[in-house]
Short mmCIF file of C-alpha atoms in Angstrom, two decimals:
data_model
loop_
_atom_site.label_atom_id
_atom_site.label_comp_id
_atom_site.label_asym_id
_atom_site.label_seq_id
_atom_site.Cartn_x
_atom_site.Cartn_y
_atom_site.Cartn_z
CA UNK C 131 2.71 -1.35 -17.24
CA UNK C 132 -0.87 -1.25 -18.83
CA UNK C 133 -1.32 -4.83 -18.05
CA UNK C 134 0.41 -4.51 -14.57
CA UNK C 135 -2.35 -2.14 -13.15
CA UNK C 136 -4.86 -3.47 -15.31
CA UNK C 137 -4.09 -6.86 -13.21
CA UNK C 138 -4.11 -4.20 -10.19
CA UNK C 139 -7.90 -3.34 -10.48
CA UNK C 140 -9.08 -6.88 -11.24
CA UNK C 141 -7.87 -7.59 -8.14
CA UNK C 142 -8.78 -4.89 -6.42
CA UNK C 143 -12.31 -5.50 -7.83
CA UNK C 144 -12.26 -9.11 -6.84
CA UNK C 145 -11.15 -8.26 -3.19
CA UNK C 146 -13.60 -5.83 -2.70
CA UNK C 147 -12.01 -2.43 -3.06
CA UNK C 148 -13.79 -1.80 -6.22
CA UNK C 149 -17.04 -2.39 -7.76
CA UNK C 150 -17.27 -4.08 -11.42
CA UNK C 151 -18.67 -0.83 -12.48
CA UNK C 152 -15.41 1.18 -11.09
CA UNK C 153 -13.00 -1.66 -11.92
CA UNK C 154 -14.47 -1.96 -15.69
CA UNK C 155 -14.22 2.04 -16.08
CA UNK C 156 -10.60 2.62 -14.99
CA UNK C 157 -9.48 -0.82 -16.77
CA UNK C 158 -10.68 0.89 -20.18
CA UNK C 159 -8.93 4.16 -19.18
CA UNK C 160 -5.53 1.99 -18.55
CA UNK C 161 -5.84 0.45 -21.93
CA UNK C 162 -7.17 3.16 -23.73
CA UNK C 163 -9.70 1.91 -25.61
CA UNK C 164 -12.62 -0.89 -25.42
CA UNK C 165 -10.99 -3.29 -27.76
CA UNK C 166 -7.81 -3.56 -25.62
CA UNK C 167 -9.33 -3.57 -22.69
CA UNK C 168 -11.58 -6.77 -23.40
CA UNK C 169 -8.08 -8.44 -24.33
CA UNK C 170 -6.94 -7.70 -21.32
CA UNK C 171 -10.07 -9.00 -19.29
CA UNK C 172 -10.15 -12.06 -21.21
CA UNK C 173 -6.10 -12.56 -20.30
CA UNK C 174 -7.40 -12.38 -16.92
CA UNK C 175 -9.84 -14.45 -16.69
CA UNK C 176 -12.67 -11.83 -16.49
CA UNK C 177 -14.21 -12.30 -20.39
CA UNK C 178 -16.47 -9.66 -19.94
CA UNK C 179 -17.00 -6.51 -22.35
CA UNK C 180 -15.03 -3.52 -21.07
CA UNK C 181 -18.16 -1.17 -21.35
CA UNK C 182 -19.73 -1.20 -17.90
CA UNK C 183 -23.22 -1.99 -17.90
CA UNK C 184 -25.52 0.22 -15.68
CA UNK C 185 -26.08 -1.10 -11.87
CA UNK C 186 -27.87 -0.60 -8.94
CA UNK C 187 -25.01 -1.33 -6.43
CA UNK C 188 -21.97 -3.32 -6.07
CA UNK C 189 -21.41 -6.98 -6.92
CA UNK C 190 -20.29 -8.93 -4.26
CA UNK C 191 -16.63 -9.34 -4.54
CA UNK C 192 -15.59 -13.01 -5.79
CA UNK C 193 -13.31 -14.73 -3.47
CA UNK C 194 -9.62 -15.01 -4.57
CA UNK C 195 -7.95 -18.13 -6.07
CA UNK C 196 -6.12 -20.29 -3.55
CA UNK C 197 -2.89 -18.96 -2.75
CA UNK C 198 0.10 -20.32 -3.90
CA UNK C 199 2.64 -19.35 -1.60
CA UNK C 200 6.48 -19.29 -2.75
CA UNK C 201 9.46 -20.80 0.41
CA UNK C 202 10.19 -18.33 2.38
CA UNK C 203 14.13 -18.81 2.21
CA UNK C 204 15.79 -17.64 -0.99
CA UNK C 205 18.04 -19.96 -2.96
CA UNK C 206 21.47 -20.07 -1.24
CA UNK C 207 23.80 -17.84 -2.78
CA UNK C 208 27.15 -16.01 -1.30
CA UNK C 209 25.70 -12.48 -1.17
CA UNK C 210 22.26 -13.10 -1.43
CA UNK C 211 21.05 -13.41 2.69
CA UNK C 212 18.47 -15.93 3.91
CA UNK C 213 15.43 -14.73 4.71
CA UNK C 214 13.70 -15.39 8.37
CA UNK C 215 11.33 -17.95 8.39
CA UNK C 216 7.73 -16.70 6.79
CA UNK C 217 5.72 -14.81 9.39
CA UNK C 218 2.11 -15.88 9.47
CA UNK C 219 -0.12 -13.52 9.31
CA UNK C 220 -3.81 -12.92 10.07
CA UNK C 221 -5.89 -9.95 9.71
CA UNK C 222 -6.54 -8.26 12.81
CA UNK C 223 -9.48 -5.66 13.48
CA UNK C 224 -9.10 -2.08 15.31
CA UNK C 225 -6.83 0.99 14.89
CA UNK C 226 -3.64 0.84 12.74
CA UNK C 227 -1.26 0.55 15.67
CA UNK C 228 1.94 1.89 13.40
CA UNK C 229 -0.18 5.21 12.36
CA UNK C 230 1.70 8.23 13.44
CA UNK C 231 -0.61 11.46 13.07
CA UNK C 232 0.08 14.92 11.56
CA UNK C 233 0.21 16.80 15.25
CA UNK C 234 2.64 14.10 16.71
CA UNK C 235 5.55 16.87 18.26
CA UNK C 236 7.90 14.06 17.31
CA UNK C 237 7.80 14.98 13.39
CA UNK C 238 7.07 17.48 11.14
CA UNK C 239 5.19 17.64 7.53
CA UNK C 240 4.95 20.20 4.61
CA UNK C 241 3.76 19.85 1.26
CA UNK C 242 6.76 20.66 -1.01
CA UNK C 243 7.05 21.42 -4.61
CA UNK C 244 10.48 20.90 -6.44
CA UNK C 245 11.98 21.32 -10.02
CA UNK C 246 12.51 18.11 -12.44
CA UNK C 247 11.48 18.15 -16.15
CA UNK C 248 8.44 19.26 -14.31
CA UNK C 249 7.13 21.18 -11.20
CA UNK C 250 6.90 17.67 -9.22
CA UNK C 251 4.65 18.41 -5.35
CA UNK C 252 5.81 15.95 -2.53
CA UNK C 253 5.30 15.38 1.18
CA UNK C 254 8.40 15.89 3.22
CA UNK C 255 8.50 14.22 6.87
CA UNK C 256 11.04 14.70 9.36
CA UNK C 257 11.98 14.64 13.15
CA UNK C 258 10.94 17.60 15.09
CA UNK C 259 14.54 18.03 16.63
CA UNK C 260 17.37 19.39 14.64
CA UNK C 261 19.94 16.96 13.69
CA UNK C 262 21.69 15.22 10.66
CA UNK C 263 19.56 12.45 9.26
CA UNK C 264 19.39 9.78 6.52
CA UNK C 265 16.70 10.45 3.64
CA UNK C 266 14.25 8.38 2.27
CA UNK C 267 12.15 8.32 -0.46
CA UNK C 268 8.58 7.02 0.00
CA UNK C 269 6.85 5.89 -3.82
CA UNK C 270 3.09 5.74 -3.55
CA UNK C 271 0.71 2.88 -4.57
CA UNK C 272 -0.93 3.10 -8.14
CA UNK C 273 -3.99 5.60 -6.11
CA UNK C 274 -0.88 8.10 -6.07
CA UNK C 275 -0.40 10.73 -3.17
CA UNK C 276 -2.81 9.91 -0.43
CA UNK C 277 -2.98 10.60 3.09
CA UNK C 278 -2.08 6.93 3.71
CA UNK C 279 1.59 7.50 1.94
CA UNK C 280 2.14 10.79 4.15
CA UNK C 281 1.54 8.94 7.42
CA UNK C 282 3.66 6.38 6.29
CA UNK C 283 6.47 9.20 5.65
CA UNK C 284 5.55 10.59 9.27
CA UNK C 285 6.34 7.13 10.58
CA UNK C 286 9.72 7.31 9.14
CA UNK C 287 10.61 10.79 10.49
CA UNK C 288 9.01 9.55 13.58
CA UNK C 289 12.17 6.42 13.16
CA UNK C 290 15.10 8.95 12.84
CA UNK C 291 14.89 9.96 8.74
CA UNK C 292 13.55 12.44 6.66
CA UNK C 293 11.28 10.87 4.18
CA UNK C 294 9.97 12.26 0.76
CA UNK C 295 6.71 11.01 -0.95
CA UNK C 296 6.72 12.74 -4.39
CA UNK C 297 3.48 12.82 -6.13
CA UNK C 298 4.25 11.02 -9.18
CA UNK C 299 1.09 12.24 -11.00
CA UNK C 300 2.36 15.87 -10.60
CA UNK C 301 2.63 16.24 -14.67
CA UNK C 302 -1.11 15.77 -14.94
CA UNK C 303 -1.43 18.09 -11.94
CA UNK C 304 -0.61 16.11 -9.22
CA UNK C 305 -3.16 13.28 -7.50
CA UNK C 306 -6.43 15.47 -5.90
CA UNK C 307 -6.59 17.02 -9.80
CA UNK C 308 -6.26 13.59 -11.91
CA UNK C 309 -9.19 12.03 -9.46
CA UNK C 310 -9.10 8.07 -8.76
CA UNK C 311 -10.99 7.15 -11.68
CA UNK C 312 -8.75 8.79 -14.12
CA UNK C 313 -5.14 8.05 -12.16
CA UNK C 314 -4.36 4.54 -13.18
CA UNK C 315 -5.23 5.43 -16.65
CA UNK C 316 -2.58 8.26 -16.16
CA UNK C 317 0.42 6.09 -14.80
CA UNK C 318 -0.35 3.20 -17.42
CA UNK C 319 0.56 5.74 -19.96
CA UNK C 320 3.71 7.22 -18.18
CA UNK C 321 7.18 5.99 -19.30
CA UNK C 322 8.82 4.06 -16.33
CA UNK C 323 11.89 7.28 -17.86
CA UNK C 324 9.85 9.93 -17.11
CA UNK C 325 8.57 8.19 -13.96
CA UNK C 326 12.55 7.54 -12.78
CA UNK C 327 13.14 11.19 -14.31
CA UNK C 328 10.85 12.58 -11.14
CA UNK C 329 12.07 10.53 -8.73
CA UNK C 330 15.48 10.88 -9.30
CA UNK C 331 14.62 14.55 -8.97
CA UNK C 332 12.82 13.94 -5.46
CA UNK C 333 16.55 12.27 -4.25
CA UNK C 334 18.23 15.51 -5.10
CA UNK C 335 15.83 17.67 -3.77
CA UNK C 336 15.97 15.31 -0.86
CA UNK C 337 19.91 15.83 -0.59
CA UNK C 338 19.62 19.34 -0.71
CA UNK C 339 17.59 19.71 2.81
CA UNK C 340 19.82 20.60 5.73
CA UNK C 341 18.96 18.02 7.55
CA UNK C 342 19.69 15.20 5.30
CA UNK C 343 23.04 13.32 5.55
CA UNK C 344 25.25 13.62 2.36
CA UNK C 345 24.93 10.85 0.51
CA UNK C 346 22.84 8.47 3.00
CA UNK C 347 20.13 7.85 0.82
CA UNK C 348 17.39 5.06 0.48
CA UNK C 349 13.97 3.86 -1.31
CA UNK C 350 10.86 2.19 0.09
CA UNK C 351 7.52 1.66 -2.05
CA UNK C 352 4.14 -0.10 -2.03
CA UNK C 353 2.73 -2.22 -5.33
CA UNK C 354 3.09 0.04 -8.20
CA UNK C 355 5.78 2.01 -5.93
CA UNK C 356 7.40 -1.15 -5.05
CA UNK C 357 7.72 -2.01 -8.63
CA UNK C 358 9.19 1.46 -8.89
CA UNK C 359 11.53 1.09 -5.58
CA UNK C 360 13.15 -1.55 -7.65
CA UNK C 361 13.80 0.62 -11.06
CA UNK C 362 15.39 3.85 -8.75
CA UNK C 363 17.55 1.62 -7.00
CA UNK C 364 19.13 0.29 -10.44
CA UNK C 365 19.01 3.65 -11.77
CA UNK C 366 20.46 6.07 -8.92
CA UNK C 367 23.67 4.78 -7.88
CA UNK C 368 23.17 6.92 -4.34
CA UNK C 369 20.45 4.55 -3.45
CA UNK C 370 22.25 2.49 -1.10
CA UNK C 371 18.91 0.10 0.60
CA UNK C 372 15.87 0.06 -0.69
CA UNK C 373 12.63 -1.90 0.58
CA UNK C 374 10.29 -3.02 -2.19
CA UNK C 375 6.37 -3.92 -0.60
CA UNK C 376 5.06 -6.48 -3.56
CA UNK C 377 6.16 -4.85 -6.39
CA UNK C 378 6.51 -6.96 -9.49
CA UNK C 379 9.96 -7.22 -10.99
CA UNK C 380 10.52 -4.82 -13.79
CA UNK C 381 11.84 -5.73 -17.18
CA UNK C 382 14.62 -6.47 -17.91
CA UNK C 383 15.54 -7.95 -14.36
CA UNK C 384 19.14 -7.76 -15.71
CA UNK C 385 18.81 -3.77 -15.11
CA UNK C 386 19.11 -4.47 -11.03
CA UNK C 387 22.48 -6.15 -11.18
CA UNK C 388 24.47 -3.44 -11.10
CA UNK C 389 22.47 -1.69 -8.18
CA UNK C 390 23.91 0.13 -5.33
CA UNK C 391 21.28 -0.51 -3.27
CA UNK C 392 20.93 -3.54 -0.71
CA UNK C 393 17.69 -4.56 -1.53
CA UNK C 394 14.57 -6.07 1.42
CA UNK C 395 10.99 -7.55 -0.77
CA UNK C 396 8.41 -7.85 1.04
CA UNK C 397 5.62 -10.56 0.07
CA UNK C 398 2.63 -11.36 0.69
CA UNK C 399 2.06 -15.15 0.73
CA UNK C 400 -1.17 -15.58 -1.10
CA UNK C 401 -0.13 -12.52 -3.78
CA UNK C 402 0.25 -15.30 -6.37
CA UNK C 403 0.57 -12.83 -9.48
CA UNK C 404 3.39 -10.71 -7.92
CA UNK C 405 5.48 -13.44 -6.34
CA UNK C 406 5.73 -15.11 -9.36
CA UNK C 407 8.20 -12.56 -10.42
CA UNK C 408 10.38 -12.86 -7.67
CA UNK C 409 12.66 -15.48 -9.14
CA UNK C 410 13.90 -12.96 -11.67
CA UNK C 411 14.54 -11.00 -9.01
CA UNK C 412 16.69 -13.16 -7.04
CA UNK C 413 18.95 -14.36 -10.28
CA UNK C 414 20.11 -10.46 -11.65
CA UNK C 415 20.77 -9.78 -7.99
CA UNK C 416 22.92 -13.08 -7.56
CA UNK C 417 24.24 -12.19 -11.05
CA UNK C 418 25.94 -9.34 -9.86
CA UNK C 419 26.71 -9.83 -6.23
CA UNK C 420 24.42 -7.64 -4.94
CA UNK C 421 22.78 -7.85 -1.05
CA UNK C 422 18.86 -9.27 -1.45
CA UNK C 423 16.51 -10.58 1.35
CA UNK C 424 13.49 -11.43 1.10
CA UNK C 425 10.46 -12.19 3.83
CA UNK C 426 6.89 -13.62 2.88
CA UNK C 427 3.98 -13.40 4.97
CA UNK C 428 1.91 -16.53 4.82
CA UNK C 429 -1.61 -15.48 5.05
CA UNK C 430 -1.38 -12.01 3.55
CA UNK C 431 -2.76 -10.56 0.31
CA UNK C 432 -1.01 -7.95 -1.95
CA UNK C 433 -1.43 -4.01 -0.15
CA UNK C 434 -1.70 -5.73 3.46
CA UNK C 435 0.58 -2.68 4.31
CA UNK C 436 -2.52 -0.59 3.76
CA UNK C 437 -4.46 0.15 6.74
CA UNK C 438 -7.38 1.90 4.79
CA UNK C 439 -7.73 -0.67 2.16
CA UNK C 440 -9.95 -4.12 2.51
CA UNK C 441 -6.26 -6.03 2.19
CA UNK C 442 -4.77 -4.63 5.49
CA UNK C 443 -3.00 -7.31 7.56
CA UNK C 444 -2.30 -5.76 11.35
CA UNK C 445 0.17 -9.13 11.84
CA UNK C 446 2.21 -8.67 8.54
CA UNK C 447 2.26 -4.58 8.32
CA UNK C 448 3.57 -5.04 11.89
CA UNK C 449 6.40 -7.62 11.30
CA UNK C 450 7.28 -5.82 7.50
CA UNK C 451 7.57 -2.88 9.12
CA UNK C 452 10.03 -3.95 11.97
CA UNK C 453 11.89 -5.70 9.07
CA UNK C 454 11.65 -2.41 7.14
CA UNK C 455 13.51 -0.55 10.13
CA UNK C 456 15.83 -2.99 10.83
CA UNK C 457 17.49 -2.86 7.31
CA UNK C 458 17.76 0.65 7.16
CA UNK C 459 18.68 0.85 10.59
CA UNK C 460 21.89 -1.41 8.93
CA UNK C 461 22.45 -0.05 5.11
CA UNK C 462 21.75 3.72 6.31
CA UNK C 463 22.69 4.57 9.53
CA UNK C 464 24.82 1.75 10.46
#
């Protein structure tokens, strides 16, 4: 995990969401000390000490390495589905067109707090009119709760669910208290168990709302939360779809093959790093029969989901999300 979101602010840094001074500061607080975190530079490619030196403003953000694009058809396999051709995708300027706002009358949204092995604070989204709905679990990026996350919950109740986004940095006192320096450093040194402890916690406290369905329950996450879309769905058998935004494949792959979960990735075409982990992927699903799709957008970087970051993609979020509502329009309410 350390060298997951240590690879996280690099390119964050090099993209031009971070300074070297910011990406340098919350790299050492990842690995925990300068020594580890020049290995982990020098892995990357960086080779520079961890220390940051003193600056006067922001270095220009280096462009990124030429993308190296994986097919966008999976390898045929009996219960693995092809994907749709790869979408191609190019940023767009102007308002996030999929934003749904806190006063929309369609939805409403609460902060919540809930009992794990901790006192875990969430967001909980759902329509406005009374009715019987499938839940949803929203898993935040490696910044943790932000107002991004909620609006993407909001556009789920706004779709006909009830969504959840549980602050996964409630042990530390929950995202606004750990501060975005300090909150990558915090989830690098989180077990993916205690992690998976609070979530699985956020799908029963999810269960237990009257307007959730029984057991009509699914997972969608962005980059760190994609990675941890993928661990819930093999480790809570009432997961039954989950939709993973380009999350790297945890370790062991072998853990998915005995999901529940009919499981959408979502790629970005030029997220080189994070695609490269999709083939493991693909074989522990095939290995045990399980329902996988994936879809790549050519032209996108990693986080083009974001609409507040510097990686947003209008095209791609646009197309993901339609694919996003489509599969849990078919593993949740269908």
């Amino acid at each position: 995990m350390q060298l997951y979101l240590g690879e996280e602010m690099i390119d964050d840094y090099h993209t031009g969401e971070l300074t070297r001074r910011q990406m340098l500061r919350r790299v050492l607080r990842i690995c925990g000390s300068a020594a580890a975190a020049a290995v982990l530079l020098a892995a990357c490619g960086e080779g520079q000490p961890a220390a940051p030196a003193p600056t006067t403003g922001a270095t220009p953000p280096t462009p990124l390495p030429a993308s190296t694009a994986l097919p966008a058809t999976a390898q045929p396999a009996a219960t693995v589905q092809p994907s749709a051709p790869a979408a191609t995708a190019q940023p767009q300027p102007g308002a996030a067109p999929l934003s749904v706002p806190a006063t929309d009358p369609a939805v409403t949204g609460s902060d919540v707090t809930f009992q794990g092995d901790a006192a875990i604070s969430g967001y909980l989204a759902q329509p406005a009119a009374e009715g019987s709905y499938p839940g949803v679990i929203v898993i935040h990026e490696n910044r943790g709760l932000t107002d991004h996350i909620r609006d993407v919950a909001r556009r789920l109740a706004k779709a006909g669910y009830v969504a959840l986004a549980p602050d996964l940095a409630s042990r530390a006192g929950g995202t606004a208290s750990v501060g975005a320096d300090q909150i990558t450093g915090f989830f690098a040194n989180a077990t993916p168990e205690e992690l998976v402890s609070d979530l699985n916690a956020a799908v029963v406290y999810l269960g237990q709302q009257k307007s959730v369905r029984a057991g009509s329950y699914g997972v969608v996450g962005f980059c760190f939360g994609g990675a941890y879309t993928l661990r819930l769905a093999a480790a809570n058998p009432a997961i039954t779809a989950a939709v993973c935004y380009y999350g790297v494949t945890p370790q062991p792959a072998s853990q998915l093959s005995t999901t529940n979960a009919a499981i959408l990735g979502q790629y970005g075409g030029n997220d080189a790093r994070v695609n490269s982990t999709i083939p493991a992927l693909e074989a522990a699903l095939q290995s045990g029969g399980k329902i996988f799709k994936k879809q790549i957008y050519e032209g996108a970087n990693h986080a083009f989901n974001n609409d507040t970051g510097q990686n947003y993609n209008e095209t791609a979020a646009v197309a993901a999300w339609a694919e996003t509502l489509s599969w849990f329009e078919q593993y949740l309410k269908g």
